[in-house]
Amino acid sequence: MSGHGTPQAMMSRPCGPLSGVAEVPGDKSISHRALILGALSVGETRITGLLEGQDVLDTARAMRAFGAEVTDHGGGAWSVRGVGVGGFAEPDQVIDCGNSGTGVRLIMGAMATSPISATFTGDASLNGRPMARVTDPLALFGARAVGRAGGRLPMTLVGAADPVPVRYAVPVPSAQVKSAVLLAGLNAPGQTVVIEREATRDHTERMLAGFGAQIAVEETGEGRVITLTGQPELSAQEIAVPRDPSSAAFPVCAALIVPGSDVLVPGIGLNPTRAGLFATLQEMGADLTYENEREEGGEPVADLRARFSPHMRGTQVPPARAASMIDEYPILSVVAANAKGQTVMRGVKELRVKESDRIEAMASGLRANGVAVEDGPDWWIVTGAGPGGVAGGARCASHLDHRIAMSFLILGMAAQSPVSVDDGGPIATSFPMFEPLMAALGADVAQVQE
Ligand code: S3P
């Protein structure tokens, strides 16, 4: 939903050891895709472990508006009775995707090759984000978009009545753009080809294959070449959504920096296109282990165990790893602030067009809390203060960005003085139980009256 009411300030104070089991919610990327592909298939898709965060709830509402029957059975169990590829109805209301770039971009793709129109909007964060990156390739199929200056929402997309398949090299490393093109390709005749120079998360490709689409992925000199044969009949699936590695990152990183901690985070999806943060932390000297490695629902899964790691050193994060940890740079910068030496993060221009400009948001909040940060257009460097070395004491702006809010609250758990954020409301987009979950581990985090 657009906006989320009155800002709710939150504060986190330095705390004792964190310990216990942290059951983080379902994967946000997979949850969106399960609802959308369920809506495009024939029969009833049953989903367990769906993330019931606001972003995904907005996508569920959108799928109803396009004609799918979406039912919440409680406890993360949902079902979707789909309308089939090409079967979307024209919504009779504006589609409000709230804070979710994934939601709006994937849904635009999914409707772009049907002869219907829809108008999309979102909150102040989403309405400031670039949409031309999806509407440009969707225009190649024959869709037309009319939005605000700079290709911003609110925007109306008129789907192609007579779509043609496309061959498209994605110019930025973006799973959202890749997925929008693949979803549009579903209702175009013939073969749609998407080429990505750098691999990004591949949940769409995996799930399309699971729903019965003909999809081939080839590693070539020009990158990953994905070929989808259009107009398949997708058949309903049973989907068990793994827990979200991007949400797991918060209790994991908290445990690494709060003295004496030992936290187990079970059932985390560890698809290699998502697991870059954990490799980086291990290189920094984190005491982080994978236990009980297994496969569930076509995705690799493990239990993560994180213990306080007093000897972490800064590192150079390889730019080639950026896509596999793109949402984790904010929380990595918090770990970096508690490590010794510099952590250098390059090739991360995409961070400037997320829910907020994440380099700017983290750099200014870290500086206010006594951490040295340098930054440029596509890089930033955090100079660590070592364990217990972060002063804290400042109030940070969360800029309608869940991951910025959670990162600063984790910073406060290991700082010398409390850290607060002006608005913890956006946390509900991806991790509604963040506050009670962290409190149950022993953190002192709470809403504050101002
Ligand atoms: C997502 C892709 C990423 C990521 C976002 C979720 C997805 O965005 O930042 O949180 O589910 O496809 P980009 O693909 O635009 O990098």
Short mmCIF file of C-alpha atoms and ligand atoms in Angstrom, two decimals:
data_model
loop_
_atom_site.label_atom_id
_atom_site.label_comp_id
_atom_site.label_asym_id
_atom_site.label_seq_id
_atom_site.Cartn_x
_atom_site.Cartn_y
_atom_site.Cartn_z
CA MET A 1 0.00 0.00 0.00
CA SER A 2 1.23 3.52 -0.61
CA GLY A 3 2.61 5.12 2.51
CA HIS A 4 2.44 3.33 5.82
CA GLY A 5 0.98 5.87 8.22
CA THR A 6 2.78 7.75 10.96
CA PRO A 7 6.55 7.27 11.17
CA GLN A 8 7.45 4.98 14.08
CA ALA A 9 10.83 5.75 15.66
CA MET A 10 12.81 2.80 17.02
CA MET A 11 15.91 2.48 19.17
CA SER A 12 18.38 -0.27 19.83
CA ARG A 13 20.69 -0.26 22.84
CA PRO A 14 23.98 -2.08 23.42
CA CYS A 15 23.11 -5.57 24.63
CA GLY A 16 24.56 -8.76 26.08
CA PRO A 17 25.11 -11.94 24.08
CA LEU A 18 22.49 -12.92 21.50
CA SER A 19 21.59 -16.57 21.64
CA GLY A 20 18.96 -18.98 20.42
CA VAL A 21 17.22 -19.95 17.22
CA ALA A 22 16.10 -17.25 14.77
CA GLU A 23 13.33 -18.40 12.45
CA VAL A 24 13.35 -15.70 9.80
CA PRO A 25 10.47 -15.33 7.32
CA GLY A 26 10.09 -16.73 3.81
CA ASP A 27 12.11 -15.50 0.86
CA LYS A 28 10.71 -12.29 -0.60
CA SER A 29 11.89 -12.89 -4.17
CA ILE A 30 10.52 -16.43 -4.26
CA SER A 31 7.24 -15.37 -2.60
CA HIS A 32 6.49 -12.74 -5.28
CA ARG A 33 7.30 -15.22 -8.04
CA ALA A 34 5.18 -18.01 -6.51
CA LEU A 35 2.12 -15.73 -6.49
CA ILE A 36 2.69 -14.38 -10.00
CA LEU A 37 3.46 -17.74 -11.66
CA GLY A 38 0.60 -19.31 -9.69
CA ALA A 39 -1.68 -16.65 -11.18
CA LEU A 40 -0.42 -17.45 -14.70
CA SER A 41 -0.86 -21.20 -14.39
CA VAL A 42 -3.80 -23.53 -14.73
CA GLY A 43 -5.08 -25.18 -11.54
CA GLU A 44 -4.41 -24.49 -7.89
CA THR A 45 -0.88 -23.66 -6.75
CA ARG A 46 -0.30 -24.29 -3.06
CA ILE A 47 2.39 -22.29 -1.30
CA THR A 48 3.80 -22.83 2.18
CA GLY A 49 6.17 -20.49 4.00
CA LEU A 50 5.06 -17.44 2.00
CA LEU A 51 6.51 -14.19 3.32
CA GLU A 52 3.56 -12.27 4.71
CA GLY A 53 5.37 -8.94 4.50
CA GLN A 54 3.65 -5.91 3.01
CA ASP A 55 5.53 -6.16 -0.32
CA VAL A 56 4.22 -9.66 -0.95
CA LEU A 57 0.72 -8.88 0.34
CA ASP A 58 0.60 -6.06 -2.22
CA THR A 59 1.50 -8.55 -4.97
CA ALA A 60 -1.21 -10.95 -3.72
CA ARG A 61 -3.76 -8.13 -3.95
CA ALA A 62 -2.53 -7.25 -7.44
CA MET A 63 -2.93 -10.86 -8.62
CA ARG A 64 -6.56 -10.77 -7.43
CA ALA A 65 -7.05 -7.55 -9.41
CA PHE A 66 -5.81 -9.36 -12.55
CA GLY A 67 -8.37 -12.14 -11.99
CA ALA A 68 -6.56 -14.86 -9.98
CA GLU A 69 -8.18 -16.37 -6.90
CA VAL A 70 -5.68 -15.91 -4.08
CA THR A 71 -6.53 -17.41 -0.68
CA ASP A 72 -4.74 -17.02 2.65
CA HIS A 73 -5.12 -20.24 4.66
CA GLY A 74 -3.17 -18.92 7.66
CA GLY A 75 0.33 -19.61 8.92
CA GLY A 76 2.05 -18.84 5.63
CA ALA A 77 -0.10 -21.34 3.66
CA TRP A 78 -1.67 -19.75 0.57
CA SER A 79 -3.26 -20.98 -2.61
CA VAL A 80 -3.57 -19.38 -6.02
CA ARG A 81 -6.07 -20.50 -8.65
CA GLY A 82 -4.55 -19.16 -11.83
CA VAL A 83 -6.02 -17.80 -15.04
CA GLY A 84 -3.42 -19.32 -17.39
CA VAL A 85 -0.80 -17.63 -19.59
CA GLY A 86 -2.50 -14.76 -21.43
CA GLY A 87 -5.57 -14.99 -19.17
CA PHE A 88 -5.12 -11.83 -17.08
CA ALA A 89 -8.27 -9.68 -16.78
CA GLU A 90 -8.01 -5.90 -16.95
CA PRO A 91 -7.95 -4.49 -13.40
CA ASP A 92 -10.72 -2.00 -12.61
CA GLN A 93 -8.55 -0.18 -10.09
CA VAL A 94 -5.07 1.29 -9.80
CA ILE A 95 -2.47 -1.34 -8.84
CA ASP A 96 -0.67 -0.10 -5.74
CA CYS A 97 2.62 -1.96 -5.29
CA GLY A 98 3.54 -0.06 -2.12
CA ASN A 99 7.31 -0.15 -1.56
CA SER A 100 8.06 -3.05 -3.89
CA GLY A 101 10.24 -2.66 -6.97
CA THR A 102 10.15 -6.42 -7.49
CA GLY A 103 6.36 -6.48 -7.31
CA VAL A 104 5.74 -3.69 -9.81
CA ARG A 105 8.45 -4.67 -12.28
CA LEU A 106 7.52 -8.36 -12.39
CA ILE A 107 3.80 -7.63 -12.65
CA MET A 108 4.40 -5.14 -15.48
CA GLY A 109 6.28 -7.89 -17.32
CA ALA A 110 3.57 -10.45 -16.63
CA MET A 111 0.82 -8.24 -18.15
CA ALA A 112 2.80 -6.58 -20.96
CA THR A 113 1.89 -9.13 -23.61
CA SER A 114 -1.85 -9.26 -22.88
CA PRO A 115 -4.36 -6.90 -24.53
CA ILE A 116 -5.18 -5.05 -21.30
CA SER A 117 -4.10 -1.84 -19.59
CA ALA A 118 -3.20 -1.21 -15.96
CA THR A 119 -2.10 1.80 -13.97
CA PHE A 120 0.59 1.28 -11.34
CA THR A 121 1.57 3.36 -8.34
CA GLY A 122 3.50 2.98 -5.10
CA ASP A 123 4.81 4.82 -2.07
CA ALA A 124 7.16 7.82 -2.23
CA SER A 125 10.19 5.50 -2.44
CA LEU A 126 8.82 3.37 -5.30
CA ASN A 127 7.45 6.39 -7.19
CA GLY A 128 10.99 7.79 -7.28
CA ARG A 129 12.60 4.67 -8.76
CA PRO A 130 13.48 4.16 -12.46
CA MET A 131 10.98 2.12 -14.47
CA ALA A 132 12.40 2.68 -17.98
CA ARG A 133 14.70 -0.27 -17.32
CA VAL A 134 11.59 -2.48 -17.64
CA THR A 135 9.36 -0.43 -19.93
CA ASP A 136 12.15 -0.14 -22.58
CA PRO A 137 12.39 -3.91 -23.14
CA LEU A 138 8.61 -4.32 -22.74
CA ALA A 139 8.17 -1.83 -25.61
CA LEU A 140 10.07 -4.29 -27.85
CA PHE A 141 7.21 -6.77 -27.32
CA GLY A 142 4.75 -4.04 -28.40
CA ALA A 143 3.66 -2.70 -24.99
CA ARG A 144 3.35 1.07 -24.38
CA ALA A 145 4.01 2.89 -21.12
CA VAL A 146 3.01 6.41 -20.13
CA GLY A 147 4.33 7.62 -16.81
CA ARG A 148 5.82 10.65 -15.12
CA ALA A 149 9.02 12.38 -16.20
CA GLY A 150 12.09 10.17 -16.01
CA GLY A 151 9.99 7.03 -16.44
CA ARG A 152 8.58 7.17 -12.89
CA LEU A 153 5.34 5.85 -11.41
CA PRO A 154 2.41 6.42 -11.44
CA MET A 155 2.43 4.85 -14.85
CA THR A 156 -0.04 3.20 -17.21
CA LEU A 157 1.07 0.19 -19.20
CA VAL A 158 -0.89 -0.77 -22.30
CA GLY A 159 -0.18 -4.40 -23.07
CA ALA A 160 0.64 -5.59 -26.59
CA ALA A 161 -2.42 -7.01 -28.37
CA ASP A 162 -0.20 -8.77 -30.88
CA PRO A 163 3.11 -9.39 -29.09
CA VAL A 164 6.32 -10.42 -30.80
CA PRO A 165 9.12 -12.32 -29.04
CA VAL A 166 12.33 -10.42 -28.29
CA ARG A 167 16.04 -10.93 -27.89
CA TYR A 168 17.29 -8.63 -25.14
CA ALA A 169 20.67 -8.10 -23.49
CA VAL A 170 19.97 -6.68 -20.03
CA PRO A 171 22.12 -3.52 -19.72
CA VAL A 172 22.25 -3.46 -15.89
CA PRO A 173 22.71 -6.47 -13.58
CA SER A 174 19.05 -6.82 -12.57
CA ALA A 175 17.01 -9.91 -11.83
CA GLN A 176 13.92 -7.73 -11.86
CA VAL A 177 14.52 -6.63 -15.45
CA LYS A 178 15.47 -10.16 -16.55
CA SER A 179 12.34 -11.54 -14.90
CA ALA A 180 10.05 -8.88 -16.36
CA VAL A 181 11.27 -9.80 -19.87
CA LEU A 182 10.88 -13.55 -19.25
CA LEU A 183 7.38 -13.11 -17.84
CA ALA A 184 6.42 -11.00 -20.85
CA GLY A 185 7.93 -13.65 -23.11
CA LEU A 186 5.49 -16.20 -21.70
CA ASN A 187 2.63 -14.82 -23.80
CA ALA A 188 4.64 -14.00 -26.94
CA PRO A 189 4.75 -16.64 -29.71
CA GLY A 190 8.16 -18.17 -30.45
CA GLN A 191 11.35 -17.81 -28.47
CA THR A 192 12.24 -14.92 -26.20
CA VAL A 193 15.95 -14.70 -25.42
CA VAL A 194 17.41 -12.78 -22.48
CA ILE A 195 21.16 -12.32 -22.14
CA GLU A 196 22.77 -11.25 -18.89
CA ARG A 197 26.47 -10.47 -18.70
CA GLU A 198 26.58 -11.05 -14.95
CA ALA A 199 24.49 -13.75 -13.32
CA THR A 200 21.71 -12.39 -11.10
CA ARG A 201 19.32 -14.34 -8.89
CA ASP A 202 17.76 -17.13 -10.96
CA HIS A 203 14.55 -17.90 -9.06
CA THR A 204 12.41 -16.98 -12.08
CA GLU A 205 14.24 -19.41 -14.36
CA ARG A 206 14.07 -22.21 -11.78
CA MET A 207 10.41 -21.64 -11.05
CA LEU A 208 9.40 -21.32 -14.72
CA ALA A 209 11.00 -24.73 -15.34
CA GLY A 210 9.14 -26.09 -12.28
CA PHE A 211 5.80 -24.84 -13.67
CA GLY A 212 6.52 -26.68 -16.93
CA ALA A 213 7.81 -23.90 -19.23
CA GLN A 214 10.44 -24.77 -21.81
CA ILE A 215 13.43 -22.74 -20.68
CA ALA A 216 17.11 -23.31 -21.44
CA VAL A 217 20.07 -21.56 -19.85
CA GLU A 218 23.46 -21.55 -21.55
CA GLU A 219 26.71 -20.04 -20.26
CA THR A 220 28.45 -18.42 -23.24
CA GLY A 221 31.18 -15.87 -23.94
CA GLU A 222 28.58 -13.08 -23.92
CA GLY A 223 27.11 -14.22 -20.59
CA ARG A 224 24.10 -16.29 -19.52
CA VAL A 225 21.76 -16.80 -22.45
CA ILE A 226 18.23 -17.73 -21.38
CA THR A 227 15.83 -18.99 -24.02
CA LEU A 228 12.12 -19.28 -23.21
CA THR A 229 9.57 -20.80 -25.55
CA GLY A 230 6.41 -18.71 -25.46
CA GLN A 231 2.78 -19.64 -24.85
CA PRO A 232 3.28 -22.74 -22.71
CA GLU A 233 0.57 -24.12 -20.48
CA LEU A 234 1.92 -23.66 -16.98
CA SER A 235 0.59 -26.20 -14.51
CA ALA A 236 -0.09 -25.50 -10.85
CA GLN A 237 2.67 -26.41 -8.39
CA GLU A 238 3.29 -27.05 -4.70
CA ILE A 239 5.88 -24.52 -3.55
CA ALA A 240 7.71 -24.57 -0.21
CA VAL A 241 9.34 -21.15 0.12
CA PRO A 242 12.76 -21.32 1.84
CA ARG A 243 13.61 -18.73 4.49
CA ASP A 244 15.12 -15.53 3.15
CA PRO A 245 18.95 -15.24 3.19
CA SER A 246 18.57 -11.45 2.96
CA SER A 247 16.54 -11.46 6.19
CA ALA A 248 18.82 -14.07 7.81
CA ALA A 249 21.66 -11.60 7.25
CA PHE A 250 20.39 -9.41 10.12
CA PRO A 251 20.47 -11.90 13.04
CA VAL A 252 23.61 -13.51 11.54
CA CYS A 253 25.51 -10.21 11.40
CA ALA A 254 24.21 -9.16 14.82
CA ALA A 255 25.59 -12.38 16.31
CA LEU A 256 29.00 -11.78 14.69
CA ILE A 257 29.40 -8.34 16.31
CA VAL A 258 27.70 -8.69 19.73
CA PRO A 259 30.21 -10.22 22.22
CA GLY A 260 29.46 -13.77 23.36
CA SER A 261 26.69 -14.44 20.81
CA ASP A 262 25.77 -17.82 19.32
CA VAL A 263 22.72 -17.87 17.02
CA LEU A 264 21.30 -20.59 14.76
CA VAL A 265 19.25 -19.49 11.75
CA PRO A 266 17.59 -22.62 10.30
CA GLY A 267 16.32 -23.42 6.80
CA ILE A 268 17.96 -20.59 4.87
CA GLY A 269 17.84 -20.58 1.07
CA LEU A 270 21.44 -20.63 -0.15
CA ASN A 271 21.01 -20.37 -3.88
CA PRO A 272 24.52 -19.39 -5.08
CA THR A 273 23.05 -16.30 -6.78
CA ARG A 274 22.05 -15.04 -3.31
CA ALA A 275 24.80 -16.21 -0.95
CA GLY A 276 27.58 -13.68 -1.62
CA LEU A 277 27.34 -12.05 1.81
CA PHE A 278 28.12 -15.27 3.67
CA ALA A 279 31.25 -15.91 1.56
CA THR A 280 32.37 -12.34 2.20
CA LEU A 281 31.84 -12.66 5.96
CA GLN A 282 33.84 -15.89 6.03
CA GLU A 283 36.69 -14.14 4.18
CA MET A 284 36.58 -11.44 6.86
CA GLY A 285 37.11 -14.08 9.54
CA ALA A 286 33.52 -14.58 10.68
CA ASP A 287 32.73 -17.69 12.68
CA LEU A 288 29.91 -18.74 10.39
CA THR A 289 29.12 -22.34 9.55
CA TYR A 290 26.62 -24.10 7.30
CA GLU A 291 24.98 -27.08 8.97
CA ASN A 292 22.57 -29.71 7.62
CA GLU A 293 22.99 -28.70 3.95
CA ARG A 294 20.13 -30.02 1.82
CA GLU A 295 17.84 -29.26 -1.12
CA GLU A 296 14.20 -28.19 -0.66
CA GLY A 297 11.80 -27.34 -3.47
CA GLY A 298 14.60 -27.01 -6.04
CA GLU A 299 16.66 -24.59 -3.93
CA PRO A 300 19.76 -25.36 -1.80
CA VAL A 301 19.05 -24.83 1.90
CA ALA A 302 21.14 -25.00 5.12
CA ASP A 303 21.06 -23.98 8.76
CA LEU A 304 23.44 -21.09 9.46
CA ARG A 305 25.26 -20.83 12.75
CA ALA A 306 26.91 -17.52 13.64
CA ARG A 307 29.06 -16.86 16.68
CA PHE A 308 30.69 -13.68 17.95
CA SER A 309 33.81 -13.07 15.87
CA PRO A 310 36.23 -10.66 17.53
CA HIS A 311 38.97 -10.99 14.90
CA MET A 312 37.22 -9.88 11.73
CA ARG A 313 39.26 -7.87 9.24
CA GLY A 314 38.12 -5.59 6.44
CA THR A 315 38.13 -6.99 2.92
CA GLN A 316 37.88 -6.04 -0.76
CA VAL A 317 34.54 -7.32 -1.96
CA PRO A 318 34.98 -8.52 -5.56
CA PRO A 319 32.71 -6.46 -7.87
CA ALA A 320 31.77 -9.71 -9.63
CA ARG A 321 30.11 -10.80 -6.40
CA ALA A 322 27.88 -7.72 -6.16
CA ALA A 323 24.76 -9.21 -7.74
CA SER A 324 24.79 -12.17 -5.34
CA MET A 325 24.71 -9.88 -2.28
CA ILE A 326 23.19 -6.67 -3.64
CA ASP A 327 20.67 -6.30 -0.80
CA GLU A 328 23.27 -7.13 1.85
CA TYR A 329 25.72 -4.20 1.47
CA PRO A 330 23.95 -2.11 4.14
CA ILE A 331 24.32 -4.80 6.81
CA LEU A 332 27.82 -5.69 5.55
CA SER A 333 28.81 -2.07 6.19
CA VAL A 334 27.69 -2.50 9.82
CA VAL A 335 29.90 -5.58 10.21
CA ALA A 336 32.72 -3.68 8.45
CA ALA A 337 32.36 -0.87 11.02
CA ASN A 338 33.03 -3.45 13.74
CA ALA A 339 35.96 -5.12 11.94
CA LYS A 340 39.57 -3.95 11.81
CA GLY A 341 40.77 -2.14 8.69
CA GLN A 342 39.03 -1.08 5.52
CA THR A 343 36.21 -2.80 3.69
CA VAL A 344 36.18 -1.74 0.05
CA MET A 345 32.96 -2.16 -1.93
CA ARG A 346 33.19 -1.38 -5.65
CA GLY A 347 30.96 -1.90 -8.68
CA VAL A 348 27.81 -1.17 -6.67
CA LYS A 349 26.13 1.64 -8.62
CA GLU A 350 22.82 -0.26 -8.36
CA LEU A 351 22.76 0.51 -4.63
CA ARG A 352 21.89 4.09 -5.51
CA VAL A 353 18.52 3.09 -7.05
CA LYS A 354 17.15 0.69 -4.45
CA GLU A 355 14.35 1.51 -1.97
CA SER A 356 16.71 4.39 -1.11
CA ASP A 357 20.16 5.50 -2.25
CA ARG A 358 21.71 2.92 0.03
CA ILE A 359 25.28 4.20 -0.19
CA GLU A 360 24.17 7.69 0.82
CA ALA A 361 21.77 6.45 3.51
CA MET A 362 24.33 4.17 5.18
CA ALA A 363 27.31 6.52 4.74
CA SER A 364 25.56 9.44 6.42
CA GLY A 365 24.15 7.36 9.29
CA LEU A 366 27.45 5.56 9.90
CA ARG A 367 29.34 8.87 9.93
CA ALA A 368 26.84 10.30 12.43
CA ASN A 369 27.63 7.29 14.65
CA GLY A 370 31.39 7.87 14.48
CA VAL A 371 32.35 5.55 11.62
CA ALA A 372 34.63 6.77 8.80
CA VAL A 373 33.12 6.24 5.34
CA GLU A 374 34.26 7.47 1.93
CA ASP A 375 32.06 7.12 -1.12
CA GLY A 376 31.89 7.74 -4.86
CA PRO A 377 29.37 7.09 -7.65
CA ASP A 378 29.75 3.30 -7.60
CA TRP A 379 31.94 2.57 -4.59
CA TRP A 380 32.28 3.09 -0.86
CA ILE A 381 34.88 2.28 1.76
CA VAL A 382 34.17 1.74 5.45
CA THR A 383 37.06 2.03 7.88
CA GLY A 384 36.35 -0.31 10.77
CA ALA A 385 36.53 0.83 14.37
CA GLY A 386 37.20 -2.75 15.58
CA PRO A 387 35.05 -4.73 18.03
CA GLY A 388 33.23 -2.39 20.41
CA GLY A 389 34.76 0.62 18.69
CA VAL A 390 31.62 2.21 17.20
CA ALA A 391 30.52 5.24 19.22
CA GLY A 392 26.81 5.14 18.28
CA GLY A 393 24.51 7.70 19.87
CA ALA A 394 22.97 9.11 16.68
CA ARG A 395 19.53 9.05 15.11
CA CYS A 396 19.48 7.83 11.50
CA ALA A 397 17.01 8.32 8.68
CA SER A 398 15.61 5.11 7.23
CA HIS A 399 14.40 6.76 3.97
CA LEU A 400 11.40 4.37 3.63
CA ASP A 401 13.94 1.54 3.34
CA HIS A 402 13.51 -1.60 5.48
CA ARG A 403 17.12 -2.73 5.11
CA ILE A 404 18.49 0.67 6.16
CA ALA A 405 16.27 0.69 9.26
CA MET A 406 17.28 -2.86 10.28
CA SER A 407 20.98 -2.22 9.61
CA PHE A 408 21.12 0.77 11.94
CA LEU A 409 19.21 -1.09 14.66
CA ILE A 410 21.83 -3.89 14.45
CA LEU A 411 24.58 -1.23 14.63
CA GLY A 412 23.13 -0.06 17.96
CA MET A 413 23.36 -3.56 19.49
CA ALA A 414 27.17 -3.49 19.40
CA ALA A 415 27.84 0.25 19.74
CA GLN A 416 28.88 2.19 22.85
CA SER A 417 25.62 4.21 22.90
CA PRO A 418 22.12 3.49 21.55
CA VAL A 419 21.31 4.05 17.88
CA SER A 420 17.85 5.07 16.74
CA VAL A 421 16.02 5.30 13.43
CA ASP A 422 13.35 7.84 12.59
CA ASP A 423 11.00 5.22 11.15
CA GLY A 424 10.97 1.46 11.63
CA GLY A 425 7.64 1.10 9.77
CA PRO A 426 9.25 -0.04 6.48
CA ILE A 427 10.67 -3.14 8.22
CA ALA A 428 7.20 -4.68 7.79
CA THR A 429 7.76 -4.87 4.02
CA SER A 430 10.13 -7.83 4.36
CA PHE A 431 10.56 -8.82 8.03
CA PRO A 432 7.42 -8.06 10.06
CA MET A 433 8.65 -10.01 13.12
CA PHE A 434 12.12 -8.41 13.21
CA GLU A 435 11.64 -6.66 16.55
CA PRO A 436 10.22 -9.61 18.58
CA LEU A 437 12.65 -12.04 16.92
CA MET A 438 15.70 -9.93 17.80
CA ALA A 439 14.31 -9.29 21.31
CA ALA A 440 13.86 -13.04 21.86
CA LEU A 441 17.57 -13.51 21.05
CA GLY A 442 18.42 -10.95 23.74
CA ALA A 443 18.53 -7.65 21.85
CA ASP A 444 17.24 -4.47 23.45
CA VAL A 445 15.28 -3.05 20.52
CA ALA A 446 11.97 -1.26 20.80
CA GLN A 447 9.71 1.45 19.45
CA VAL A 448 10.20 4.81 21.12
CA GLN A 449 7.79 7.71 21.62
CA GLU A 450 9.05 11.06 20.44
C1 S3P B 1 15.07 -8.78 -6.61
C2 S3P B 1 16.15 -8.34 -7.33
C3 S3P B 1 17.08 -7.32 -6.85
C4 S3P B 1 16.94 -7.04 -5.36
C5 S3P B 1 15.52 -6.98 -4.93
C6 S3P B 1 14.80 -8.28 -5.25
C7 S3P B 1 14.20 -9.79 -7.20
O1 S3P B 1 16.86 -6.12 -7.56
O2 S3P B 1 17.61 -5.85 -5.01
O3 S3P B 1 15.43 -6.75 -3.53
O4 S3P B 1 13.40 -10.41 -6.46
O5 S3P B 1 14.29 -10.01 -8.41
P1 S3P B 1 17.51 -5.91 -9.03
O6 S3P B 1 17.20 -7.10 -9.80
O7 S3P B 1 16.87 -4.69 -9.61
O8 S3P B 1 18.97 -5.73 -8.75
#
